PDB file of C-alpha atoms in Angstrom:
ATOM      1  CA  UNK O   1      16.412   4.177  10.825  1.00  0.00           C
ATOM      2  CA  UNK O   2      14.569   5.152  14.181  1.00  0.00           C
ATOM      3  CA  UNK O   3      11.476   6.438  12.490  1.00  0.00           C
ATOM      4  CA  UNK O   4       7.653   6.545  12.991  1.00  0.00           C
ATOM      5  CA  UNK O   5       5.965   4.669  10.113  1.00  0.00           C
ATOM      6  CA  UNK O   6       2.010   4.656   9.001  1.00  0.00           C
ATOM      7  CA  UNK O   7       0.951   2.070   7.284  1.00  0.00           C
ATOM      8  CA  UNK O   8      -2.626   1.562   6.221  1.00  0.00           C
ATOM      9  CA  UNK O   9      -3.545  -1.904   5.217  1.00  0.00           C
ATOM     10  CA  UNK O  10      -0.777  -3.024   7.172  1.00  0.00           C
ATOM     11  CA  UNK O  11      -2.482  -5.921   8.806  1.00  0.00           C
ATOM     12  CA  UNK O  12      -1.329  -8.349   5.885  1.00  0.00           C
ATOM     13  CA  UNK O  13       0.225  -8.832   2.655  1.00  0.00           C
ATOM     14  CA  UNK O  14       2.466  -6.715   1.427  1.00  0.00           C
ATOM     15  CA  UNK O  15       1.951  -3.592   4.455  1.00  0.00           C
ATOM     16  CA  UNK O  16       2.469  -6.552   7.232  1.00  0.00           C
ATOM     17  CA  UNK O  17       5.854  -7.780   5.465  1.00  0.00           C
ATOM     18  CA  UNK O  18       6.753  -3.869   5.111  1.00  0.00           C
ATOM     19  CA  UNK O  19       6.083  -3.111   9.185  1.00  0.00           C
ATOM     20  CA  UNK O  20       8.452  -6.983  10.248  1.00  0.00           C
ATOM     21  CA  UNK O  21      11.086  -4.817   7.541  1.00  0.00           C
ATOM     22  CA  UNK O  22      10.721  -1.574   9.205  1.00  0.00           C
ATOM     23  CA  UNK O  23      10.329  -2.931  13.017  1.00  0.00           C
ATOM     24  CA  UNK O  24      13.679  -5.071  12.199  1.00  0.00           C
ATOM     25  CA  UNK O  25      15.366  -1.514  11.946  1.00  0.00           C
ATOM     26  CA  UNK O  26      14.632  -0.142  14.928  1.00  0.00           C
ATOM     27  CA  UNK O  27      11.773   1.938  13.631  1.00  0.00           C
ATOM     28  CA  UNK O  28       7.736   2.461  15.776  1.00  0.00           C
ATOM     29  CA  UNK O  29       5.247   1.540  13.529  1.00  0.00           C
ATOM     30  CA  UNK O  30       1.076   2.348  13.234  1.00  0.00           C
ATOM     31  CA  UNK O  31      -0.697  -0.360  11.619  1.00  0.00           C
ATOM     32  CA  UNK O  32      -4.065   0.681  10.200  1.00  0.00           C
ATOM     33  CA  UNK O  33      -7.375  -1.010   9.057  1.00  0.00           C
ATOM     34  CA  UNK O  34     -10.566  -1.465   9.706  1.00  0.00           C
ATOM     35  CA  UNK O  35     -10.659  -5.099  11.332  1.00  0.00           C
ATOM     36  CA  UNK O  36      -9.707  -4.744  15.355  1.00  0.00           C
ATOM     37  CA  UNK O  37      -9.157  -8.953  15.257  1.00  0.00           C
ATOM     38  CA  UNK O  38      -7.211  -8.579  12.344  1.00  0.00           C
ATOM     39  CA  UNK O  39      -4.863  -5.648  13.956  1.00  0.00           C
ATOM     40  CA  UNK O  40      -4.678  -7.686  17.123  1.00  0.00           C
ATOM     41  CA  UNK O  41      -3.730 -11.140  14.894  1.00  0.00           C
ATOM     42  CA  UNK O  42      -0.889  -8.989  13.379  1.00  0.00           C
ATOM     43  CA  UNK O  43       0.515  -7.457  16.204  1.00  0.00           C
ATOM     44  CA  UNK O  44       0.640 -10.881  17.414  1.00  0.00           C
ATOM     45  CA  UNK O  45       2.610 -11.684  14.736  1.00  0.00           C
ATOM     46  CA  UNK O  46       5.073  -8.768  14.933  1.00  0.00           C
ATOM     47  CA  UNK O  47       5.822  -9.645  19.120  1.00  0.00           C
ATOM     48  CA  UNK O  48       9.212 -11.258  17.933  1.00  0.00           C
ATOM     49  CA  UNK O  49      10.663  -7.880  16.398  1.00  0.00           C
ATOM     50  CA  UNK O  50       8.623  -5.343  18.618  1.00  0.00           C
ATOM     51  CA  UNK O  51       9.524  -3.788  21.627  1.00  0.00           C
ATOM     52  CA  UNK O  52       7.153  -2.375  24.140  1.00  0.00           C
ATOM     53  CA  UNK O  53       5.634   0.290  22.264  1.00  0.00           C
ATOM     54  CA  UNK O  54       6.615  -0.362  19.240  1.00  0.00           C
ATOM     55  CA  UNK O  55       3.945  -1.455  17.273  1.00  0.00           C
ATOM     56  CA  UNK O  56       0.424   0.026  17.574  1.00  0.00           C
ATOM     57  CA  UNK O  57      -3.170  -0.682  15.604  1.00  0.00           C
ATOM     58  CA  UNK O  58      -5.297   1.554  14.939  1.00  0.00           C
ATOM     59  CA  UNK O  59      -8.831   0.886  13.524  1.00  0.00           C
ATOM     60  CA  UNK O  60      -9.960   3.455  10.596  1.00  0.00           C
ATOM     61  CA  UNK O  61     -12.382   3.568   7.881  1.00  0.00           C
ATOM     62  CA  UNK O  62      -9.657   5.551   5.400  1.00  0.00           C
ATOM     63  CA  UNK O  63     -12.729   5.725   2.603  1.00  0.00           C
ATOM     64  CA  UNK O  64     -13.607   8.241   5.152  1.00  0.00           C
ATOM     65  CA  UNK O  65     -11.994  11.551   5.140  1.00  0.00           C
ATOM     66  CA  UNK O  66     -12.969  12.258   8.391  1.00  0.00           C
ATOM     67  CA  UNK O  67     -11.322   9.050   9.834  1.00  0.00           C
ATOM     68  CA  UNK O  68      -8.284   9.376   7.552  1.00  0.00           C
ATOM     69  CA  UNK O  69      -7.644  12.452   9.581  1.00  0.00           C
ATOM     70  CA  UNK O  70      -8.057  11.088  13.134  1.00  0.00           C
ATOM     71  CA  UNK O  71      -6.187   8.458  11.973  1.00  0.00           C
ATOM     72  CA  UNK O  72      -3.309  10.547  11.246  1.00  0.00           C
ATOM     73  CA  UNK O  73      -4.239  12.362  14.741  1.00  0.00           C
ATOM     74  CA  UNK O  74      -4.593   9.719  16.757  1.00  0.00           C
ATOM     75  CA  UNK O  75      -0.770   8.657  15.096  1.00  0.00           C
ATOM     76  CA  UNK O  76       0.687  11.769  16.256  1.00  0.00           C
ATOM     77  CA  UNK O  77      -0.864  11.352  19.537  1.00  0.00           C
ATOM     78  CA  UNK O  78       0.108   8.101  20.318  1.00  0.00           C
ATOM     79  CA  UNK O  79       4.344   8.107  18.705  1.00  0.00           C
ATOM     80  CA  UNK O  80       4.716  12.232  18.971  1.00  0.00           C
ATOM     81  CA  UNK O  81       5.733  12.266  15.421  1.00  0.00           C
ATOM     82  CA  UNK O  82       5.387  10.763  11.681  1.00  0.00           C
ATOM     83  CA  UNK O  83       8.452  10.030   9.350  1.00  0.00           C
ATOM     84  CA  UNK O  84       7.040   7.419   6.867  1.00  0.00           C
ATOM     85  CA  UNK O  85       3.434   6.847   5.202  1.00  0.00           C
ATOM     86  CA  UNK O  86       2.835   3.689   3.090  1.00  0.00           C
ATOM     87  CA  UNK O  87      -0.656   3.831   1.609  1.00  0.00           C
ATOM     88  CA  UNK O  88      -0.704  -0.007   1.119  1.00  0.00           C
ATOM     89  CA  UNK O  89      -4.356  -0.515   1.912  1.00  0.00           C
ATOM     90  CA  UNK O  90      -6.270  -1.720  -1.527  1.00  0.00           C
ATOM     91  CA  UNK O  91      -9.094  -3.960  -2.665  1.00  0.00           C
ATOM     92  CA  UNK O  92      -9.038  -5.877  -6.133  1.00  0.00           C
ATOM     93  CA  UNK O  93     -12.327  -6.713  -8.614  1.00  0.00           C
ATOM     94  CA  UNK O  94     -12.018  -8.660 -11.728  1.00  0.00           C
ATOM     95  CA  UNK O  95     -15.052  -8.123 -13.533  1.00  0.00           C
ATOM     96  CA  UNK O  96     -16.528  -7.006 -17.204  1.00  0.00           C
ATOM     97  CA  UNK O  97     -17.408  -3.178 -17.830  1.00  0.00           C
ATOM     98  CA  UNK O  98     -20.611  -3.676 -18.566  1.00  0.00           C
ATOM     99  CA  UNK O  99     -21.588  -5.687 -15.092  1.00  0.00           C
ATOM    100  CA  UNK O 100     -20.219  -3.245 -12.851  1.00  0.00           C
ATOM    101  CA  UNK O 101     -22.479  -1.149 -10.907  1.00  0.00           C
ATOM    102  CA  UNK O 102     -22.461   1.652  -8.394  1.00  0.00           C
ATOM    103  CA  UNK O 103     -21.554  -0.301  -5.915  1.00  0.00           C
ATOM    104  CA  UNK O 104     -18.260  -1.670  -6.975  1.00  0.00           C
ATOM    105  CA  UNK O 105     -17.308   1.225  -8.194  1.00  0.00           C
ATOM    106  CA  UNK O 106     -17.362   2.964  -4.762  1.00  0.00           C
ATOM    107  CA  UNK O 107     -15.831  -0.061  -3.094  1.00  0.00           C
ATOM    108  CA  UNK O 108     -13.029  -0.238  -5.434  1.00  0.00           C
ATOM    109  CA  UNK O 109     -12.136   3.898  -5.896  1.00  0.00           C
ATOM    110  CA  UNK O 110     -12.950   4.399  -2.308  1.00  0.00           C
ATOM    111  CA  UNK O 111     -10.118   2.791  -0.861  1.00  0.00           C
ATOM    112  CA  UNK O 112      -7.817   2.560  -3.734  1.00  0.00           C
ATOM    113  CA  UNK O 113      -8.087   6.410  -4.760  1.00  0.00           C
ATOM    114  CA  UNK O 114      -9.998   8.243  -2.137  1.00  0.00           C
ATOM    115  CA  UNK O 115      -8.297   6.517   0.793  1.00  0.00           C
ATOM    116  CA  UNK O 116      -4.511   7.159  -0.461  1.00  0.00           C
ATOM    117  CA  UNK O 117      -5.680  10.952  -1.059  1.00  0.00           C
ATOM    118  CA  UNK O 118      -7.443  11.340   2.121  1.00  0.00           C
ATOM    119  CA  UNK O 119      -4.705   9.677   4.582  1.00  0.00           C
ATOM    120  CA  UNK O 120      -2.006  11.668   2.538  1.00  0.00           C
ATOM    121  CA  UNK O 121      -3.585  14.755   2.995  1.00  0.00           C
ATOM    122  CA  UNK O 122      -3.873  14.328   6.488  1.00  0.00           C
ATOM    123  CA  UNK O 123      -0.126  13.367   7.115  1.00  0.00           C
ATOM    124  CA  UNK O 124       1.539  16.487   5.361  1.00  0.00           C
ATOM    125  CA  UNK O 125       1.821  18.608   7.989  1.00  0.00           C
ATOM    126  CA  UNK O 126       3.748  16.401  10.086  1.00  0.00           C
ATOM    127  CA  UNK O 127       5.657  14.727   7.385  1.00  0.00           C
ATOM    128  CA  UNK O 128       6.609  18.188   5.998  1.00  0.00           C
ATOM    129  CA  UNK O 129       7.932  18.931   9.593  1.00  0.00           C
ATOM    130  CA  UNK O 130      10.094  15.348   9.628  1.00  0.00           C
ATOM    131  CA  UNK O 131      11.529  15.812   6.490  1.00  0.00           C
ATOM    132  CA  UNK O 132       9.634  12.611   5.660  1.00  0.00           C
ATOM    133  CA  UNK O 133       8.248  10.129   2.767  1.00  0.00           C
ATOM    134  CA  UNK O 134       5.671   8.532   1.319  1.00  0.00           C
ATOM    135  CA  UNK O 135       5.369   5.395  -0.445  1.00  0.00           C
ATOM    136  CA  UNK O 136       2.086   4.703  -2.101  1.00  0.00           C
ATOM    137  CA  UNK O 137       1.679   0.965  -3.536  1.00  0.00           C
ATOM    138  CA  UNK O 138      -0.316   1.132  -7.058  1.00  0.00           C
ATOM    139  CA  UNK O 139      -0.034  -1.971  -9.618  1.00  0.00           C
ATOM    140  CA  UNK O 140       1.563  -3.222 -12.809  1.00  0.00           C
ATOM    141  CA  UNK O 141      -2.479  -2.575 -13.586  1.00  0.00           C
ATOM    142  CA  UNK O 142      -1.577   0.785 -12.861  1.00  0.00           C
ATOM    143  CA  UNK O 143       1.007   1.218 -15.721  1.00  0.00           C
ATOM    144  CA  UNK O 144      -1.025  -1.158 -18.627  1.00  0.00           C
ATOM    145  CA  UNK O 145      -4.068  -2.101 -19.881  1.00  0.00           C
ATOM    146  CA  UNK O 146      -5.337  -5.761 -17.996  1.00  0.00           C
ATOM    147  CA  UNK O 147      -7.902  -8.235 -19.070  1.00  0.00           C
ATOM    148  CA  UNK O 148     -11.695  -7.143 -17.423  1.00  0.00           C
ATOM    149  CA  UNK O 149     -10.006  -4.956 -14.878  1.00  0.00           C
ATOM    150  CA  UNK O 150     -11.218  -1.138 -16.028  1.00  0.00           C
ATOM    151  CA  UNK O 151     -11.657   0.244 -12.645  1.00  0.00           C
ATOM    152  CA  UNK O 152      -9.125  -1.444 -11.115  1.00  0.00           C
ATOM    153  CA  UNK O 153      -6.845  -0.619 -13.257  1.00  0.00           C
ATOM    154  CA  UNK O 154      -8.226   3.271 -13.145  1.00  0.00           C
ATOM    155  CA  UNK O 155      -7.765   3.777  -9.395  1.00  0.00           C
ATOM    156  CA  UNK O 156      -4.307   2.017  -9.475  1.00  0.00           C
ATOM    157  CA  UNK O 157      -3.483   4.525 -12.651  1.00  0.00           C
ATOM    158  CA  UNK O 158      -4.756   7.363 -10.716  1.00  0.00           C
ATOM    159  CA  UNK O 159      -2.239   6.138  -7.525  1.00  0.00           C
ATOM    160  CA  UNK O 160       0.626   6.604 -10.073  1.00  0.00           C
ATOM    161  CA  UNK O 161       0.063   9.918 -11.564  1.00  0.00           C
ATOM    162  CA  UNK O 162      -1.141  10.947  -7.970  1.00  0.00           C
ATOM    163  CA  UNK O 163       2.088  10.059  -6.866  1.00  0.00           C
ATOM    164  CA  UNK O 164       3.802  12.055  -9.114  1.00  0.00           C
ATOM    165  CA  UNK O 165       1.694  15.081  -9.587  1.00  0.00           C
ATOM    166  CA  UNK O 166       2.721  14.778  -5.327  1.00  0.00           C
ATOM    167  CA  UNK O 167       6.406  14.262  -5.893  1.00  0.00           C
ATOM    168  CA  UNK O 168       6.494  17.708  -7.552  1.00  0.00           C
ATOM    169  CA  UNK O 169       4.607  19.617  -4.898  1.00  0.00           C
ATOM    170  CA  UNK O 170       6.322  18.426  -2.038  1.00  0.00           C
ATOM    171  CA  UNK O 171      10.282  18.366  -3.236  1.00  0.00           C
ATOM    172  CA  UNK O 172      10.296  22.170  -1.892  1.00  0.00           C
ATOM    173  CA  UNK O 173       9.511  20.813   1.010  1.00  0.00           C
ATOM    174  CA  UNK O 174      12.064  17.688   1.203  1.00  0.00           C
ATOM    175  CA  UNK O 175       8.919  15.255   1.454  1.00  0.00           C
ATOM    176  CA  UNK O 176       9.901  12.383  -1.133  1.00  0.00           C
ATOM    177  CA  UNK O 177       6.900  10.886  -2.979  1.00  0.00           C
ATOM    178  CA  UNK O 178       6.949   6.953  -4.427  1.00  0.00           C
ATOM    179  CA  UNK O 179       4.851   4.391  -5.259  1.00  0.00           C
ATOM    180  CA  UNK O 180       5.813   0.204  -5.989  1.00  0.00           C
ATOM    181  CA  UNK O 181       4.045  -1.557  -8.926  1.00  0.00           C
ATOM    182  CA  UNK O 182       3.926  -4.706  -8.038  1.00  0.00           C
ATOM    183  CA  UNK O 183       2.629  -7.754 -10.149  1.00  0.00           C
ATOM    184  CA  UNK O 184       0.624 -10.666  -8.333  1.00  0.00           C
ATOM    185  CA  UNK O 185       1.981 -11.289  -4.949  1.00  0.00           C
ATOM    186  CA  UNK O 186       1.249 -14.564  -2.790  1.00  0.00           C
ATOM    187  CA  UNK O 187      -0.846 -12.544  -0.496  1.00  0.00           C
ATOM    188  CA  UNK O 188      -3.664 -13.945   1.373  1.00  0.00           C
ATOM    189  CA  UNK O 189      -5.650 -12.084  -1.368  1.00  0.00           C
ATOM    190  CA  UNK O 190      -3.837 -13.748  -4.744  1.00  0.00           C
ATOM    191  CA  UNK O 191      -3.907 -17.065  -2.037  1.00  0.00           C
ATOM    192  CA  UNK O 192      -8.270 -17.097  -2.045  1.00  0.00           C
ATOM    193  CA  UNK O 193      -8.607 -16.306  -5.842  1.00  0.00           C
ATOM    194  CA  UNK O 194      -6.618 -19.126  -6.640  1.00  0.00           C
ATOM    195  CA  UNK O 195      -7.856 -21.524  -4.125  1.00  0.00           C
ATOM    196  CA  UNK O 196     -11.832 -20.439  -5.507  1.00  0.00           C
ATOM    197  CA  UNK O 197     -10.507 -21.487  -9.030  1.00  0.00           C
ATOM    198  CA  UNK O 198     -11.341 -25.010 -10.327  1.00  0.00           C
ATOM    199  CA  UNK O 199      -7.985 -26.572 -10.498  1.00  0.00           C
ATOM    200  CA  UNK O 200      -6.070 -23.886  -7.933  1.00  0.00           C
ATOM    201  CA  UNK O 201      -2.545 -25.515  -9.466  1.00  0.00           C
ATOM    202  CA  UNK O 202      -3.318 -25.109 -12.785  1.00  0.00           C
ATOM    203  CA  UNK O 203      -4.685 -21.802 -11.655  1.00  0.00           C
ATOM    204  CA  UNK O 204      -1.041 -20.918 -10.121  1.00  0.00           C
ATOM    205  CA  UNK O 205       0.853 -22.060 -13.124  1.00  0.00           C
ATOM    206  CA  UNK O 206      -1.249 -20.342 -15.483  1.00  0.00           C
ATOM    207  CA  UNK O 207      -0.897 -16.851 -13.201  1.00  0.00           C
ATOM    208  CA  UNK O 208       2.922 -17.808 -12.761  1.00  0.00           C
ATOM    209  CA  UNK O 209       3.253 -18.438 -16.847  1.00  0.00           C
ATOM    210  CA  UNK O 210       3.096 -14.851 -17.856  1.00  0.00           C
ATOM    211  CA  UNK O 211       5.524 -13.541 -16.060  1.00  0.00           C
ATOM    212  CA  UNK O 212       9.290 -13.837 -17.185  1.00  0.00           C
ATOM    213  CA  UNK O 213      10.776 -14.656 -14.092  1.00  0.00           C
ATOM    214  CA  UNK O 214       8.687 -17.589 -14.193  1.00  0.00           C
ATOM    215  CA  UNK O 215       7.064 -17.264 -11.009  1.00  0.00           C
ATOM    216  CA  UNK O 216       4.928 -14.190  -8.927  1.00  0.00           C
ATOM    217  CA  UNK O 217       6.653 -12.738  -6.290  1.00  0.00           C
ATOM    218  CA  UNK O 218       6.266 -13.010  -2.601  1.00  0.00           C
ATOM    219  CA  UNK O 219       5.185  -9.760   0.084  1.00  0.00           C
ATOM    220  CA  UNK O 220       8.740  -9.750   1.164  1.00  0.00           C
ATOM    221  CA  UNK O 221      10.199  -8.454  -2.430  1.00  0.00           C
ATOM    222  CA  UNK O 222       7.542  -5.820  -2.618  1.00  0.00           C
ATOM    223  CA  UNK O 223       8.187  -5.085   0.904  1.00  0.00           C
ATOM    224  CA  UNK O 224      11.882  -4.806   0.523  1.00  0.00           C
ATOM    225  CA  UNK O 225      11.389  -1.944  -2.329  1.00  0.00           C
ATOM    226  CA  UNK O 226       8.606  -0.057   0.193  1.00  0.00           C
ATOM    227  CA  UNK O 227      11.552  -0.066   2.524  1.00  0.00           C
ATOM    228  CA  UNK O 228      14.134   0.837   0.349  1.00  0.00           C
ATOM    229  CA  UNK O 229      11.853   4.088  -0.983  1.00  0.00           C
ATOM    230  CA  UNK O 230      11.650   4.972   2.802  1.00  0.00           C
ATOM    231  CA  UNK O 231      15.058   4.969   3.407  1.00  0.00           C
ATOM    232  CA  UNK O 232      17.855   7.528   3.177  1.00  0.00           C
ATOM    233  CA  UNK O 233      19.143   5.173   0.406  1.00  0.00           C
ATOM    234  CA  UNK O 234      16.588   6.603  -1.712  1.00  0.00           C
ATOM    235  CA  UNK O 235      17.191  10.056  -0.871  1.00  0.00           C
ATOM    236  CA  UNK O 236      17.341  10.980  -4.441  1.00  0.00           C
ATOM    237  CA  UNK O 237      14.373   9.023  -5.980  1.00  0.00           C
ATOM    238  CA  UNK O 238      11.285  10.930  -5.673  1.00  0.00           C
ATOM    239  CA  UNK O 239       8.372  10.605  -8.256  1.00  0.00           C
ATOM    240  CA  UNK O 240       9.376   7.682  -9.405  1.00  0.00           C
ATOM    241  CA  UNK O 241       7.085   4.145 -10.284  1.00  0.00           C
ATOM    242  CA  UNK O 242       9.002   1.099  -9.198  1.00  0.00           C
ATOM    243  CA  UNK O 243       7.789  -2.090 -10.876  1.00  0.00           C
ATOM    244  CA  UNK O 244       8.070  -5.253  -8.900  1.00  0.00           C
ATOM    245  CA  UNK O 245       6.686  -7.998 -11.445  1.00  0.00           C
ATOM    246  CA  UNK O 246       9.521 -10.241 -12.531  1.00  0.00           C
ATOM    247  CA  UNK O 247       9.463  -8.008 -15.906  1.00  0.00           C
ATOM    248  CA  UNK O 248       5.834  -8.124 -16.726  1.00  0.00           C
ATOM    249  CA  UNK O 249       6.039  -4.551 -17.566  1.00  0.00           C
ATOM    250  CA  UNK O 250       9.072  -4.604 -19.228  1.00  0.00           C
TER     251      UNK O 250
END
């Protein structure tokens, strides 16, 4: 699978596990975000599984569709080509209708909704020239109703039927479009809302309680189904919502 792969909020979580997945089989990948430490700190982590010029950072505000572009520019620049886009960047806000304000609501649709479309946009010239795919990651928040999480649960709803209002235009074009549910991941995000609970075990049980499986799931298994979407395994699956929540949704 020698491919070049973009992956925007790829410096941890869920996009980092995705890139070790897709660097393991022999593909280049572009981390993006907006941190240079952070995209230095996972490259770091990826030396075991990339070759010289392999792996790449590059720093970009996707909330801005100006930057979403260069982004995607500076991609093409740097690799010569684009195969594979995960949209994996994503920010999170628990917090009552009533008290939200302006400001969250930018932060949260910004990069959740405006980001994904932006950075998408950008890469479908090239991907329609490779043939290629695209893997947005929404949320099981994106497919039900969750406790004081309205805009959250909007943008991550608008990922889905983005991604499959997408599917449709680009099958004429052999682009496949996807997105992965998942439920709550042990991601250095989930990780610091636990930890600022009161009691962060009790905290972890109680988040571990509602789902059937018993337990949340780890970046790898959400990873594993980004990569799997990618692949030419998937080569019929396009449009499709794949939950990865130990049968939250079910």
């Amino acid at each position: 699978m020698e491919r070049v792969v973009l992956l925007t909020g790829g410096t941890s979580g869920i996009g980092l596990a995705a890139a070790r997945l897709f660097l393991g089989a022999g593909c280049s990948v572009a981390l993006a975000g907006r941190s240079a430490q952070r995209g230095a700190a996972a490259l770091a982590s990826l030396a075991d599984l990339a070759e010289e010029g392999k792996a790449a950072f590059f720093a970009a505000d996707i909330r801005q569709p100006a930057e979403a572009k260069r982004l995607v520019s500076e991609v093409l620049t740097h690799f010569g080509r684009l195969d594979v886009l995960v949209n994996a960047a994503g920010v999170y806000l628990e917090r009552s209708l009533e008290d939200m304000t302006q400001e969250d609501y930018s932060r949260i649709m910004d990069t959740n909704v405006k980001g994904t479309f932006f950075v998408t946009q950008a890469a479908l010239a090239p991907l329609r020239e490779s043939l290629g795919s695209i893997v947005n990651i929404s949320s099981d928040a994106g497919l039900k109703g969750n406790f004081l999480c309205t805009l959250y649960c909007a943008s991550k709803g608008a990922v889905v039927l983005f991604t499959k209002s997408l599917a449709l235009e680009m099958a004429p074009f052999g682009v496949r479009v996807n997105c992965v549910c998942p439920g709550d991941i042990a991601t250095p995000l989930t990780e610091a809302q636990l930890a600022a609970a009161p009691d962060p075990e009790a905290a972890r049980r109680e988040m571990a309680g509602v789902y059937p499986l018993g337990r949340i799931g780890t970046p790898e298994e959400a990873a594993s189904v980004i990569f799997f979407l990618a692949s030419d395994k998937a080569a019929f699956v396009t449009g499709a919502a794949w939950s990865v929540d130990g049968g939250l949704t079910s």
